[in-house]
Amino acid sequence: LCRRYGLWFRLRRLLIWLLGVYIAIPFLVKLCPAIQVKLVFLNFVRVPYFIDLKRPQDQGLNHTCNYYLQPEEDVTVGVWHTVPAALWKNARGKDQLWFEDALGSSHPVILYLHGNAGTRGGDHRVELYKVLSSLGYHVVTFDYRGWGDSIGSPSERGMTYDALHVFDWIKARSGDNPVYIWGHSLGTGVATNLVRRLCERETPPDALILESPFTNIREEARSHPFSIYRYFPGFDWFFLDPITTSGIKFANDENVKYISCSLLILHAEDDPVVPFHLGKKLYNIAATSRSFQDYKVQFVPFHTDLGYRHKYIYRSPELPRILREFLGKSEHEHHH
């Protein structure tokens, strides 16, 4: 009896301690918004950890060059440029200048903006570069300031500026080749920020592709599976307001009203990170927006049975056809 009582006492103490921590965390986040910012960006999570970002060939990307660009003073971003499969043989042993010149060869370019956590060398990202390269695209991707081996501290403004800098760098080398922007997850927020700016500047990209997008960061945080505090009284005040106060909005739903270029949205129904309904909602906003009236807006769902979840749409055998049909049409618009 005594032992059982001791066990019960320990268990009760543990439960009280856990409850205390559970209640303390919201106050901690409210007092220190930087915690919430870190949770949005997760840029300190380096997975896979041991890879050398200077050596993309270690990830099976033999036709990829690693560059460093400098968007601002004190900011350096690490960039990977993978050439189309047709140029692989020529790319062997070539230097950065050869790769830069290759952007002018008659192949379209995709600027890929990755999501939070990890680096440009993340497994699912590398697999997508391989697929896109085999379909005849140049793929240029980079780590925002504060991610991977890129120098600087992360912020929404900074990430958008880095993307703008890389886009302009591509455009200065790509001649008349179409340039498409592809954002995944948190990268969709960077992508719509970027494309909105490009459209306001009257230099829109040839198309925008959003994979697993959300409407805005508040709605995404509210429906995120890790948000065990969703039903906590004052959830918005404790958790969402600090994000907004830190200047993080990633307002895809607002940005699409100012974007005028073809838009393709890809979303898996079983996405556990960004709920499918947010992608669908974003599509509905874009489809009825006046800015898209002369452009194609397409939503492609992937059935739950396929198991593509949040980051495996690259596995779809349908993807090459979807891109060919969609981008073929936007290339057609591009040339007329």
mmCIF file of C-alpha atoms in Angstrom:
data_model
loop_
_atom_site.group_PDB
_atom_site.id
_atom_site.type_symbol
_atom_site.label_atom_id
_atom_site.label_comp_id
_atom_site.label_asym_id
_atom_site.label_seq_id
_atom_site.Cartn_x
_atom_site.Cartn_y
_atom_site.Cartn_z
ATOM 1 C CA LEU A 1 0.000 0.000 0.000
ATOM 2 C CA CYS A 2 2.813 2.314 0.975
ATOM 3 C CA ARG A 3 4.584 1.675 -2.326
ATOM 4 C CA ARG A 4 1.431 2.292 -4.335
ATOM 5 C CA TYR A 5 0.899 5.550 -2.429
ATOM 6 C CA GLY A 6 4.522 6.612 -3.150
ATOM 7 C CA LEU A 7 4.033 5.873 -6.862
ATOM 8 C CA TRP A 8 0.768 7.829 -6.947
ATOM 9 C CA PHE A 9 2.481 10.738 -5.177
ATOM 10 C CA ARG A 10 5.322 10.757 -7.745
ATOM 11 C CA LEU A 11 2.896 10.534 -10.619
ATOM 12 C CA ARG A 12 0.833 13.397 -9.221
ATOM 13 C CA ARG A 13 3.959 15.506 -8.796
ATOM 14 C CA LEU A 14 4.942 14.801 -12.413
ATOM 15 C CA LEU A 15 1.461 15.749 -13.665
ATOM 16 C CA ILE A 16 1.500 19.010 -11.698
ATOM 17 C CA TRP A 17 4.966 19.772 -13.081
ATOM 18 C CA LEU A 18 3.841 19.043 -16.669
ATOM 19 C CA LEU A 19 0.756 21.196 -16.214
ATOM 20 C CA GLY A 20 2.950 24.003 -14.861
ATOM 21 C CA VAL A 21 5.223 23.806 -17.913
ATOM 22 C CA TYR A 22 2.180 23.657 -20.229
ATOM 23 C CA ILE A 23 0.771 26.824 -18.669
ATOM 24 C CA ALA A 24 4.151 28.596 -18.490
ATOM 25 C CA ILE A 25 5.043 28.160 -22.181
ATOM 26 C CA PRO A 26 2.404 30.581 -23.568
ATOM 27 C CA PHE A 27 3.575 33.280 -21.144
ATOM 28 C CA LEU A 28 7.187 32.617 -22.109
ATOM 29 C CA VAL A 29 6.341 32.956 -25.815
ATOM 30 C CA LYS A 30 4.374 36.157 -25.157
ATOM 31 C CA LEU A 31 7.252 37.683 -23.188
ATOM 32 C CA CYS A 32 9.877 36.530 -25.673
ATOM 33 C CA PRO A 33 8.469 36.641 -29.236
ATOM 34 C CA ALA A 34 11.866 35.552 -30.608
ATOM 35 C CA ILE A 35 10.956 31.992 -29.518
ATOM 36 C CA GLN A 36 7.909 32.008 -31.763
ATOM 37 C CA VAL A 37 9.962 33.446 -34.649
ATOM 38 C CA LYS A 38 12.436 30.562 -34.273
ATOM 39 C CA LEU A 39 9.551 28.073 -34.352
ATOM 40 C CA VAL A 40 8.244 29.581 -37.593
ATOM 41 C CA PHE A 41 11.616 29.549 -39.356
ATOM 42 C CA LEU A 42 13.234 26.469 -37.735
ATOM 43 C CA ASN A 43 16.391 27.608 -39.515
ATOM 44 C CA PHE A 44 18.520 26.123 -36.706
ATOM 45 C CA VAL A 45 17.368 22.615 -37.699
ATOM 46 C CA ARG A 46 20.102 21.313 -39.994
ATOM 47 C CA VAL A 47 18.846 18.074 -41.515
ATOM 48 C CA PRO A 48 20.628 16.108 -42.940
ATOM 49 C CA TYR A 49 23.301 17.401 -40.601
ATOM 50 C CA PHE A 50 26.585 16.107 -41.936
ATOM 51 C CA ILE A 51 26.388 17.174 -45.560
ATOM 52 C CA ASP A 52 28.877 19.617 -47.051
ATOM 53 C CA LEU A 53 26.796 22.202 -48.915
ATOM 54 C CA LYS A 54 29.850 23.130 -50.995
ATOM 55 C CA ARG A 55 29.695 19.643 -52.505
ATOM 56 C CA PRO A 56 26.287 19.077 -54.099
ATOM 57 C CA GLN A 57 27.792 16.065 -55.910
ATOM 58 C CA ASP A 58 27.719 14.219 -52.564
ATOM 59 C CA GLN A 59 23.901 14.318 -52.859
ATOM 60 C CA GLY A 60 24.025 12.756 -56.312
ATOM 61 C CA LEU A 61 23.835 16.152 -58.042
ATOM 62 C CA ASN A 62 26.820 15.749 -60.365
ATOM 63 C CA HIS A 63 25.675 18.526 -62.683
ATOM 64 C CA THR A 64 25.309 21.191 -59.997
ATOM 65 C CA CYS A 65 27.470 24.187 -59.162
ATOM 66 C CA ASN A 66 27.632 25.827 -55.717
ATOM 67 C CA TYR A 67 27.814 29.633 -55.729
ATOM 68 C CA TYR A 68 27.744 32.389 -53.112
ATOM 69 C CA LEU A 69 25.878 35.621 -53.801
ATOM 70 C CA GLN A 70 25.727 38.763 -51.711
ATOM 71 C CA PRO A 71 22.259 40.370 -51.620
ATOM 72 C CA GLU A 72 23.318 43.022 -49.068
ATOM 73 C CA GLU A 73 26.388 43.948 -47.072
ATOM 74 C CA ASP A 74 26.907 41.363 -44.286
ATOM 75 C CA VAL A 75 24.579 38.902 -46.043
ATOM 76 C CA THR A 76 25.830 35.977 -48.137
ATOM 77 C CA VAL A 77 23.572 33.267 -49.539
ATOM 78 C CA GLY A 78 24.629 29.809 -50.711
ATOM 79 C CA VAL A 79 23.166 28.868 -54.103
ATOM 80 C CA TRP A 80 22.948 25.616 -56.051
ATOM 81 C CA HIS A 81 22.467 25.660 -59.807
ATOM 82 C CA THR A 82 21.525 22.345 -61.409
ATOM 83 C CA VAL A 83 21.556 22.265 -65.213
ATOM 84 C CA PRO A 84 19.004 20.369 -67.364
ATOM 85 C CA ALA A 85 19.737 16.689 -67.959
ATOM 86 C CA ALA A 86 20.601 17.430 -71.620
ATOM 87 C CA LEU A 87 23.631 19.454 -70.444
ATOM 88 C CA TRP A 88 24.901 16.997 -67.828
ATOM 89 C CA LYS A 89 27.732 15.566 -69.922
ATOM 90 C CA ASN A 90 29.054 19.023 -70.834
ATOM 91 C CA ALA A 91 28.786 20.205 -67.234
ATOM 92 C CA ARG A 92 31.444 17.791 -65.935
ATOM 93 C CA GLY A 93 34.353 19.604 -64.358
ATOM 94 C CA LYS A 94 33.160 23.016 -65.541
ATOM 95 C CA ASP A 95 33.587 26.178 -63.477
ATOM 96 C CA GLN A 96 31.071 28.732 -62.229
ATOM 97 C CA LEU A 97 31.354 30.894 -65.365
ATOM 98 C CA TRP A 98 30.345 27.986 -67.587
ATOM 99 C CA PHE A 99 27.282 27.354 -65.387
ATOM 100 C CA GLU A 100 26.319 31.038 -65.429
ATOM 101 C CA ASP A 101 26.603 31.122 -69.241
ATOM 102 C CA ALA A 102 24.513 27.949 -69.441
ATOM 103 C CA LEU A 103 21.515 29.901 -68.062
ATOM 104 C CA GLY A 104 21.418 31.575 -71.464
ATOM 105 C CA SER A 105 21.012 28.229 -73.297
ATOM 106 C CA SER A 106 17.464 27.695 -74.536
ATOM 107 C CA HIS A 107 16.105 25.973 -71.427
ATOM 108 C CA PRO A 108 13.586 27.420 -68.976
ATOM 109 C CA VAL A 109 14.750 28.195 -65.428
ATOM 110 C CA ILE A 110 12.991 27.378 -62.164
ATOM 111 C CA LEU A 111 13.883 29.372 -59.058
ATOM 112 C CA TYR A 112 13.022 27.067 -56.141
ATOM 113 C CA LEU A 113 12.220 28.595 -52.728
ATOM 114 C CA HIS A 114 12.335 25.972 -49.993
ATOM 115 C CA GLY A 115 10.281 25.749 -46.797
ATOM 116 C CA ASN A 116 11.405 26.082 -43.179
ATOM 117 C CA ALA A 117 13.941 23.793 -41.450
ATOM 118 C CA GLY A 118 16.788 22.017 -43.212
ATOM 119 C CA THR A 119 18.816 23.389 -46.116
ATOM 120 C CA ARG A 120 18.985 23.415 -49.909
ATOM 121 C CA GLY A 121 20.461 19.917 -49.515
ATOM 122 C CA GLY A 122 17.343 18.400 -47.885
ATOM 123 C CA ASP A 123 16.456 14.962 -49.308
ATOM 124 C CA HIS A 124 13.014 15.744 -50.750
ATOM 125 C CA ARG A 125 14.371 18.987 -52.219
ATOM 126 C CA VAL A 126 17.269 17.222 -53.950
ATOM 127 C CA GLU A 127 14.839 14.639 -55.382
ATOM 128 C CA LEU A 128 12.707 17.429 -56.839
ATOM 129 C CA TYR A 129 15.737 19.126 -58.447
ATOM 130 C CA LYS A 130 16.543 15.810 -60.121
ATOM 131 C CA VAL A 131 12.998 15.462 -61.462
ATOM 132 C CA LEU A 132 12.925 19.046 -62.778
ATOM 133 C CA SER A 133 16.383 18.697 -64.332
ATOM 134 C CA SER A 134 15.312 15.511 -66.115
ATOM 135 C CA LEU A 135 12.348 17.465 -67.538
ATOM 136 C CA GLY A 136 14.708 20.007 -69.098
ATOM 137 C CA TYR A 137 14.754 22.812 -66.542
ATOM 138 C CA HIS A 138 17.626 24.669 -64.949
ATOM 139 C CA VAL A 139 16.994 24.649 -61.197
ATOM 140 C CA VAL A 140 18.414 27.463 -59.104
ATOM 141 C CA THR A 141 17.856 27.166 -55.362
ATOM 142 C CA PHE A 142 19.426 28.809 -52.330
ATOM 143 C CA ASP A 143 19.382 29.006 -48.546
ATOM 144 C CA TYR A 144 17.921 32.224 -47.196
ATOM 145 C CA ARG A 145 20.086 34.269 -44.803
ATOM 146 C CA GLY A 146 20.419 32.313 -41.547
ATOM 147 C CA TRP A 147 19.756 28.900 -43.176
ATOM 148 C CA GLY A 148 22.406 26.360 -44.127
ATOM 149 C CA ASP A 149 25.742 28.096 -44.747
ATOM 150 C CA SER A 150 24.114 31.437 -45.616
ATOM 151 C CA ILE A 151 25.111 34.360 -43.415
ATOM 152 C CA GLY A 152 22.676 36.829 -41.847
ATOM 153 C CA SER A 153 19.708 36.673 -39.507
ATOM 154 C CA PRO A 154 16.351 35.475 -40.786
ATOM 155 C CA SER A 155 13.356 37.751 -41.269
ATOM 156 C CA GLU A 156 10.485 37.783 -43.742
ATOM 157 C CA ARG A 157 11.796 40.980 -45.335
ATOM 158 C CA GLY A 158 15.303 39.511 -45.582
ATOM 159 C CA MET A 159 14.132 36.229 -47.133
ATOM 160 C CA THR A 160 12.085 38.116 -49.723
ATOM 161 C CA TYR A 161 15.015 40.379 -50.525
ATOM 162 C CA ASP A 162 17.336 37.367 -50.948
ATOM 163 C CA ALA A 163 14.847 35.808 -53.368
ATOM 164 C CA LEU A 164 14.583 39.074 -55.321
ATOM 165 C CA HIS A 165 18.360 39.290 -55.554
ATOM 166 C CA VAL A 166 18.681 35.712 -56.862
ATOM 167 C CA PHE A 167 15.819 36.277 -59.340
ATOM 168 C CA ASP A 168 17.526 39.389 -60.742
ATOM 169 C CA TRP A 169 20.811 37.507 -60.906
ATOM 170 C CA ILE A 170 19.108 34.772 -62.981
ATOM 171 C CA LYS A 171 17.345 37.292 -65.259
ATOM 172 C CA ALA A 172 20.644 39.044 -65.976
ATOM 173 C CA ARG A 173 21.954 35.738 -67.418
ATOM 174 C CA SER A 174 18.934 33.869 -68.809
ATOM 175 C CA GLY A 175 18.211 35.951 -71.912
ATOM 176 C CA ASP A 176 14.705 35.311 -73.253
ATOM 177 C CA ASN A 177 14.294 31.988 -71.481
ATOM 178 C CA PRO A 178 11.205 31.696 -69.315
ATOM 179 C CA VAL A 179 11.851 31.963 -65.565
ATOM 180 C CA TYR A 180 9.362 30.259 -63.239
ATOM 181 C CA ILE A 181 9.153 30.568 -59.468
ATOM 182 C CA TRP A 182 8.377 27.502 -57.362
ATOM 183 C CA GLY A 183 7.712 27.855 -53.634
ATOM 184 C CA HIS A 184 7.128 25.014 -51.186
ATOM 185 C CA SER A 185 5.445 25.332 -47.766
ATOM 186 C CA LEU A 186 6.904 28.402 -45.991
ATOM 187 C CA GLY A 187 8.642 29.127 -49.306
ATOM 188 C CA THR A 188 5.204 29.837 -50.837
ATOM 189 C CA GLY A 189 5.079 32.885 -48.549
ATOM 190 C CA VAL A 190 8.449 34.061 -49.870
ATOM 191 C CA ALA A 191 7.313 33.265 -53.427
ATOM 192 C CA THR A 192 4.128 35.359 -53.335
ATOM 193 C CA ASN A 193 5.968 38.234 -51.601
ATOM 194 C CA LEU A 194 8.552 38.100 -54.378
ATOM 195 C CA VAL A 195 6.107 37.780 -57.278
ATOM 196 C CA ARG A 196 3.912 40.567 -55.935
ATOM 197 C CA ARG A 197 6.974 42.838 -55.931
ATOM 198 C CA LEU A 198 7.969 41.693 -59.416
ATOM 199 C CA CYS A 199 4.468 42.404 -60.754
ATOM 200 C CA GLU A 200 4.422 45.843 -59.119
ATOM 201 C CA ARG A 201 7.803 46.465 -60.760
ATOM 202 C CA GLU A 202 6.352 45.197 -64.075
ATOM 203 C CA THR A 203 8.916 42.367 -64.409
ATOM 204 C CA PRO A 204 6.655 39.376 -63.588
ATOM 205 C CA PRO A 205 8.008 35.833 -63.823
ATOM 206 C CA ASP A 206 6.576 33.558 -66.515
ATOM 207 C CA ALA A 207 4.609 31.519 -63.965
ATOM 208 C CA LEU A 208 4.286 30.845 -60.253
ATOM 209 C CA ILE A 209 4.016 27.348 -58.783
ATOM 210 C CA LEU A 210 2.952 26.941 -55.155
ATOM 211 C CA GLU A 211 3.383 23.510 -53.567
ATOM 212 C CA SER A 212 1.516 22.935 -50.281
ATOM 213 C CA PRO A 213 0.692 26.630 -49.739
ATOM 214 C CA PHE A 214 -1.241 28.241 -46.877
ATOM 215 C CA THR A 215 -3.326 31.422 -46.819
ATOM 216 C CA ASN A 216 -1.287 33.363 -44.258
ATOM 217 C CA ILE A 217 0.979 32.486 -41.355
ATOM 218 C CA ARG A 218 -1.683 33.027 -38.668
ATOM 219 C CA GLU A 219 -4.109 30.574 -40.257
ATOM 220 C CA GLU A 220 -1.289 28.102 -40.854
ATOM 221 C CA ALA A 221 -0.108 28.345 -37.208
ATOM 222 C CA ARG A 222 -3.667 27.880 -36.027
ATOM 223 C CA SER A 223 -4.124 24.649 -38.007
ATOM 224 C CA HIS A 224 -0.599 23.271 -37.612
ATOM 225 C CA PRO A 225 -0.600 19.761 -36.085
ATOM 226 C CA PHE A 226 1.995 20.789 -33.484
ATOM 227 C CA SER A 227 -0.252 23.468 -32.203
ATOM 228 C CA ILE A 228 -1.320 21.668 -29.017
ATOM 229 C CA TYR A 229 -2.399 25.042 -27.675
ATOM 230 C CA ARG A 230 -5.052 25.613 -30.343
ATOM 231 C CA TYR A 231 -7.861 25.357 -27.778
ATOM 232 C CA PHE A 232 -5.944 27.191 -25.066
ATOM 233 C CA PRO A 233 -7.823 30.323 -23.911
ATOM 234 C CA GLY A 234 -6.214 33.352 -25.551
ATOM 235 C CA PHE A 235 -4.351 31.247 -28.152
ATOM 236 C CA ASP A 236 -4.270 34.146 -30.644
ATOM 237 C CA TRP A 237 -2.992 36.612 -28.057
ATOM 238 C CA PHE A 238 -0.331 34.262 -26.703
ATOM 239 C CA PHE A 239 0.888 32.633 -29.902
ATOM 240 C CA LEU A 240 -0.279 34.406 -33.046
ATOM 241 C CA ASP A 241 0.113 38.039 -32.026
ATOM 242 C CA PRO A 242 3.861 37.623 -31.251
ATOM 243 C CA ILE A 243 4.348 36.327 -34.816
ATOM 244 C CA THR A 244 2.571 39.362 -36.260
ATOM 245 C CA THR A 245 4.403 41.729 -33.893
ATOM 246 C CA SER A 246 7.695 40.283 -35.145
ATOM 247 C CA GLY A 247 6.707 41.365 -38.650
ATOM 248 C CA ILE A 248 5.964 37.867 -39.963
ATOM 249 C CA LYS A 249 2.827 37.758 -42.116
ATOM 250 C CA PHE A 250 3.528 35.672 -45.244
ATOM 251 C CA ALA A 251 0.150 36.844 -46.511
ATOM 252 C CA ASN A 252 -0.355 34.649 -49.580
ATOM 253 C CA ASP A 253 -4.086 35.426 -49.537
ATOM 254 C CA GLU A 254 -3.349 39.179 -49.739
ATOM 255 C CA ASN A 255 -0.469 38.863 -52.230
ATOM 256 C CA VAL A 256 -2.386 36.878 -54.844
ATOM 257 C CA LYS A 257 -4.659 39.895 -55.359
ATOM 258 C CA TYR A 258 -1.660 41.773 -56.769
ATOM 259 C CA ILE A 259 -0.122 39.018 -58.874
ATOM 260 C CA SER A 260 -0.566 38.802 -62.616
ATOM 261 C CA CYS A 261 1.043 35.692 -64.104
ATOM 262 C CA SER A 262 -0.044 32.059 -64.481
ATOM 263 C CA LEU A 263 -0.510 30.261 -61.150
ATOM 264 C CA LEU A 264 -0.373 26.523 -60.427
ATOM 265 C CA ILE A 265 -1.151 25.175 -56.950
ATOM 266 C CA LEU A 266 -0.200 21.592 -55.995
ATOM 267 C CA HIS A 267 -1.454 20.128 -52.713
ATOM 268 C CA ALA A 268 -1.747 16.628 -51.252
ATOM 269 C CA GLU A 269 -5.031 15.861 -49.461
ATOM 270 C CA ASP A 270 -3.149 14.049 -46.670
ATOM 271 C CA ASP A 271 -0.742 16.940 -45.957
ATOM 272 C CA PRO A 272 -0.287 16.881 -42.155
ATOM 273 C CA VAL A 273 1.692 20.151 -41.992
ATOM 274 C CA VAL A 274 -0.245 22.595 -44.172
ATOM 275 C CA PRO A 275 -3.863 21.419 -44.253
ATOM 276 C CA PHE A 276 -5.267 20.807 -47.726
ATOM 277 C CA HIS A 277 -8.198 23.169 -47.111
ATOM 278 C CA LEU A 278 -5.792 26.133 -46.826
ATOM 279 C CA GLY A 279 -4.381 25.438 -50.291
ATOM 280 C CA LYS A 280 -7.903 25.135 -51.663
ATOM 281 C CA LYS A 281 -8.943 28.369 -49.948
ATOM 282 C CA LEU A 282 -5.957 30.190 -51.460
ATOM 283 C CA TYR A 283 -6.898 28.867 -54.898
ATOM 284 C CA ASN A 284 -10.465 30.149 -54.500
ATOM 285 C CA ILE A 285 -9.167 33.612 -53.584
ATOM 286 C CA ALA A 286 -6.788 33.664 -56.555
ATOM 287 C CA ALA A 287 -9.302 32.236 -59.028
ATOM 288 C CA THR A 288 -11.783 35.042 -58.315
ATOM 289 C CA SER A 289 -9.151 37.804 -58.164
ATOM 290 C CA ARG A 290 -9.223 40.403 -60.931
ATOM 291 C CA SER A 291 -5.437 40.350 -61.254
ATOM 292 C CA PHE A 292 -5.591 36.799 -62.686
ATOM 293 C CA GLN A 293 -8.379 37.385 -65.193
ATOM 294 C CA ASP A 294 -6.035 37.078 -68.209
ATOM 295 C CA TYR A 295 -4.018 34.221 -66.732
ATOM 296 C CA LYS A 296 -4.422 30.563 -66.061
ATOM 297 C CA VAL A 297 -5.032 29.575 -62.432
ATOM 298 C CA GLN A 298 -4.989 25.837 -61.774
ATOM 299 C CA PHE A 299 -5.351 23.702 -58.649
ATOM 300 C CA VAL A 300 -4.104 20.097 -58.693
ATOM 301 C CA PRO A 301 -5.030 17.933 -55.690
ATOM 302 C CA PHE A 302 -3.232 14.641 -54.947
ATOM 303 C CA HIS A 303 -5.415 11.942 -53.442
ATOM 304 C CA THR A 304 -4.788 10.745 -49.884
ATOM 305 C CA ASP A 305 -4.186 7.167 -51.136
ATOM 306 C CA LEU A 306 -1.010 8.337 -52.896
ATOM 307 C CA GLY A 307 0.586 9.204 -49.537
ATOM 308 C CA TYR A 308 2.458 12.291 -50.785
ATOM 309 C CA ARG A 309 1.763 14.155 -47.539
ATOM 310 C CA HIS A 310 3.687 17.416 -47.182
ATOM 311 C CA LYS A 311 6.808 16.914 -49.265
ATOM 312 C CA TYR A 312 6.576 13.966 -51.618
ATOM 313 C CA ILE A 313 4.597 15.377 -54.553
ATOM 314 C CA TYR A 314 7.827 15.077 -56.577
ATOM 315 C CA ARG A 315 7.133 11.299 -56.600
ATOM 316 C CA SER A 316 3.994 11.736 -58.686
ATOM 317 C CA PRO A 317 4.288 10.079 -62.110
ATOM 318 C CA GLU A 318 1.727 12.698 -63.232
ATOM 319 C CA LEU A 319 3.971 15.649 -62.349
ATOM 320 C CA PRO A 320 5.842 15.815 -65.698
ATOM 321 C CA ARG A 321 2.541 15.944 -67.600
ATOM 322 C CA ILE A 322 1.021 18.521 -65.216
ATOM 323 C CA LEU A 323 4.056 20.800 -65.616
ATOM 324 C CA ARG A 324 4.297 20.282 -69.369
ATOM 325 C CA GLU A 325 0.634 21.172 -69.889
ATOM 326 C CA PHE A 326 0.647 24.098 -67.496
ATOM 327 C CA LEU A 327 4.041 25.612 -68.349
ATOM 328 C CA GLY A 328 3.637 24.830 -72.037
ATOM 329 C CA LYS A 329 0.637 27.139 -71.976
ATOM 330 C CA SER A 330 2.416 29.842 -70.017
ATOM 331 C CA GLU A 331 5.394 29.628 -72.399
ATOM 332 C CA HIS A 332 2.859 30.120 -75.158
ATOM 333 C CA GLU A 333 1.619 33.273 -73.391
ATOM 334 C CA HIS A 334 5.238 34.313 -72.897
ATOM 335 C CA HIS A 335 6.015 34.301 -76.619
ATOM 336 C CA HIS A 336 2.910 36.159 -77.773
#
